[in-house]
Amino acid sequence: MTENSTHATASNPELPTQYAPAEVEGKLYERWVERGYFTADATSEKPPYTIVIPPPNVTGALHLGHAFQVTLMDALTRRKRMQGFETLWLPGMDHAGIATQNKVEQQLGEEGKSRHDIGREAFTERVWQWKEEYGGRILGQLRRLGAGLDWSRERFTMDEGLSRAVQTIFKRLYDDELIYRAERIINWCPRCLTAISDIEVDYQDDDGELVSLKYGEGDETLVVATTRVETMLGDTAVAVHPDDERYAHLIGKRVKLPLTDRTIPVVADTHVDPGFGTGAVKVTPAHDPNDFAIGQRHGLESLTVMDERGVITVPGPFQGLDRFEARSAIVAALREQGRVVAEKRPYVHSVGHCSRCKTTIEPRLSLQWWVKVETLAGAAGDAVRDDRVTLHPKEMEKRYFDWVDNLNDWCISRQLWWGHRIPVWYGPEGQVVCLGPDDEAPTGEGWTQDEDVLDTWFSSGLWPFSTLGWPERTPDLEKFYPTDVLLTGHDIIFFWVVRMMMFGLYAMDGEIPFKTVALTGLVRDEFGKKMSKSNPNAVDPLTWMDAYGSDAVRFTLANGANPGADVPIGEDWVKASRNFANKIWNATRFALMNGATVDGPLPDAAAMTATDRWVLSRLNKTVAEVDRFYEDFEFAKVSDALYHFAWDEVFDWYVELSKTTFFAGGEQAKVSGRVLGEVLDVTLRLLHPIVPFVTETLWTTLTGGESVVVADWPKDSGFRDEAAEAEIELVQQVVTEVRRFKGDQGLKAGQKVPARLTLDGTALAPHEAAIRQLLRLQPAEEGFHATATLPVAGAQVALDLSGTIDVEAERKRLTKDLGAAEKEKAQANAKLGNEAFLAKAPDEVVGKIHARLAKANADIERITAQLADLPQG
């Protein structure tokens, strides 16, 4: 059956009557780590398989999104380890610049201090202290989840090795003129006092105001509309479309800017949509990205009208006002001058907010460091187009190309103190020097290092190769790069995946950072709503792990993991997964108590029962199916296939059908005991990557093996027995139909009923004892009176329901069925008596009608006999 079928069975294996996850999970995990099962060997001759964990923030705690992705990565790596790969799953954390700095600034605030009070050096030291004391909680929590990470290789985006990688690639990009410094419009947070990336901006619909303003006088009047009236103090033009005849006479002229002593030009620009609003737009190059582009095209001045805290700096009555205070004051002043043409309140529109502090972000012209992305992004797009990198699901490719093909230059500088400081020095004579990790900083009076730090995504963009020792050609880099799979949420495909692609291809001379990108959805509550700390639907997965065990949480998450799709999860589903773990436990206990063994080879098929051959055939089909689903990252289908095979086919059918064999004892019981041991051995190994704890306990007890973590992954032996599968399918039909009938009569599932089974001449005959056992059917003794006869699967089951059946309800049911059969007979006879129909109808169609007629006649005869058998009331 499989390569790892034979082990020395533990002597007298016993299991507690109940599975208690809390008593075994922690001990098992520490045993796995101590034995080095998760530690990869760079000198191994085994083929490599590598995954790097998307580094959680050092400020983070385990949430369901983490637990979801970690479960899937763990399943992949556990399976590959069992398949004989030298598997590396590398852990680590991200320094999370803004988030971590905010944490420490909050601490200082509680002491009545700011970072400026203690200075940069002392503040940075304070952050490192915070990191050592509070950071990394999530890594300990990942152990609770069972994550098989190689803790000997744990990395941090600001450790010594990764800092060296950051300086190296910055220097190379700078020397290749792919990093530059320039004034551009960026997202600015007036609370965090830094530029922030697009991913750190949350957009939401806010109630604002749309104010229409009149610029100019008389025939030289234009009306513009804005939601940010305060920026009009920085307007340096009004733009119209060059083909808009309404304003043709004004293009090139200057109009008076209200509330100022300035005039501004009217420029023609194709960016303006003449059909939107009045067809004229105000242009504020220093406070809007589109306006900045217009300003660049027309050589307009860029006037910054507020400082980094959002306070107006323009001399006059509004100077010193916060931007929102200024907005109201400026509208009031314009209203007094008759310049307000229209006001719309509330005006709902999308507004960006800092994801950390929720402050409304301010587009702001700022001198920042940038990565020139055109060639880098082109290479990242080509790697997917030429199939060197595969995206799962494939439909995500369009989103990927839409982004990477239209990527703007990347602002990489942040006005923070926590992070990788930009390795550029400025001299007293205007010199600019970029330093690599081995370069000496310039000395002498007047030399200063750039104050900014790098965007967190800059260092995490190096993660697949910097964690393996780059820029040195380390044994780890040689063995484990490129990585095999990047598994991450589709929500950061643009911000992280693309950056890793750009940097990996650049730093590693065109070698891809990963072969496959498996994109997941987001975890939502059972009603499909997004989970949020501010909503009552947020769940701490540790709470569920405490209550139901880590395996239950893992199985629930994997069972909802369809590629790219969001994952709903609720506590009831976790309870159901806990019940599944208990079912595995109880079934294995039964097997061990009834002679299940893995000793020696499997018996010949000729010595097996049809039930034995059926379950082995289904087992091998399941192995093949699970392998196919894993290769396509169909975790939900993997889980579903294993759930139904284990619960339905093994536990509910095979174990139940084999009980009569086990109870009878003898050689046949030994054969079936070996088959049951094989099925459980393989099933537990198949389940292990998703539910590692319960399977470890059961597998080692069953087989006496060292650990299922290092056991062989099952292989499809090719064994198939379609005849046995068809035979057991007939048994299932009989059992299912009789159970349904008993249920319709209001009988309990375990209620015993006298029955006569007519099975001679059918494949069901050898299974009479098992059928009676499953259906609780007693022998038909003296006085037996068949009150109901069920023809099913070529056999008949006659039941004596005297004293238990509702005779009147059964008579109504049979009368209804008889009417349906007589109607079917009449319809068939009508068609067969229609000469015109018979002349045109194909022989195949006519044959089917004859078959329907024959079945209807048989049904009428059977139902009529059943009605006659009913007791007369």
Tab-separated table of C-alpha atoms in Angstrom, residues 19 21 25 71 544-545 547-561 567-586 636 639-640 643 646-647 651 687 690-692 694-695 698:
chain	number	residue	atom	x	y	z
A	19	TYR	CA	-9.088	13.439	23.919
A	21	PRO	CA	-6.016	18.850	23.646
A	25	GLU	CA	-0.492	20.013	22.511
A	71	THR	CA	-2.256	26.939	9.124
A	544	TRP	CA	-10.994	29.137	20.654
A	545	MET	CA	-7.776	27.137	20.966
A	547	ALA	CA	-11.786	25.913	24.447
A	548	TYR	CA	-11.631	23.444	21.556
A	549	GLY	CA	-7.974	22.752	20.810
A	550	SER	CA	-5.624	24.039	18.137
A	551	ASP	CA	-6.523	21.246	15.720
A	552	ALA	CA	-10.169	22.346	15.725
A	553	VAL	CA	-9.237	25.947	14.852
A	554	ARG	CA	-6.811	24.787	12.157
A	555	PHE	CA	-9.270	22.407	10.530
A	556	THR	CA	-12.002	25.043	10.480
A	557	LEU	CA	-9.711	27.563	8.802
A	558	ALA	CA	-8.388	25.092	6.231
A	559	ASN	CA	-11.892	23.861	5.480
A	560	GLY	CA	-12.863	27.364	4.341
A	561	ALA	CA	-9.733	28.067	2.302
A	567	VAL	CA	-13.115	32.742	4.599
A	568	PRO	CA	-16.163	32.881	6.876
A	569	ILE	CA	-15.693	31.353	10.322
A	570	GLY	CA	-17.920	30.979	13.374
A	571	GLU	CA	-17.636	29.279	16.739
A	572	ASP	CA	-20.174	26.598	15.850
A	573	TRP	CA	-17.922	25.519	13.006
A	574	VAL	CA	-14.970	25.243	15.383
A	575	LYS	CA	-17.119	23.084	17.667
A	576	ALA	CA	-17.914	20.846	14.690
A	577	SER	CA	-14.194	20.501	13.980
A	578	ARG	CA	-13.621	19.610	17.636
A	579	ASN	CA	-16.242	16.896	17.194
A	580	PHE	CA	-14.326	15.614	14.159
A	581	ALA	CA	-11.135	15.353	16.230
A	582	ASN	CA	-13.098	13.441	18.868
A	583	LYS	CA	-14.517	11.139	16.181
A	584	ILE	CA	-10.985	10.341	14.951
A	585	TRP	CA	-9.965	9.640	18.529
A	586	ASN	CA	-12.885	7.360	19.359
A	636	ALA	CA	-10.897	23.439	1.368
A	639	SER	CA	-10.136	19.117	4.117
A	640	ASP	CA	-13.524	18.168	2.705
A	643	TYR	CA	-13.389	14.711	6.407
A	646	ALA	CA	-12.518	9.548	7.459
A	647	TRP	CA	-15.922	10.182	9.026
A	651	PHE	CA	-15.765	5.430	10.654
A	687	LEU	CA	-4.738	14.350	8.075
A	690	ILE	CA	-3.880	20.064	8.969
A	691	VAL	CA	-4.531	18.536	12.402
A	692	PRO	CA	-1.035	17.708	13.688
A	694	VAL	CA	-4.374	14.571	17.516
A	695	THR	CA	-2.857	12.673	14.589
A	698	LEU	CA	-2.997	8.485	17.554
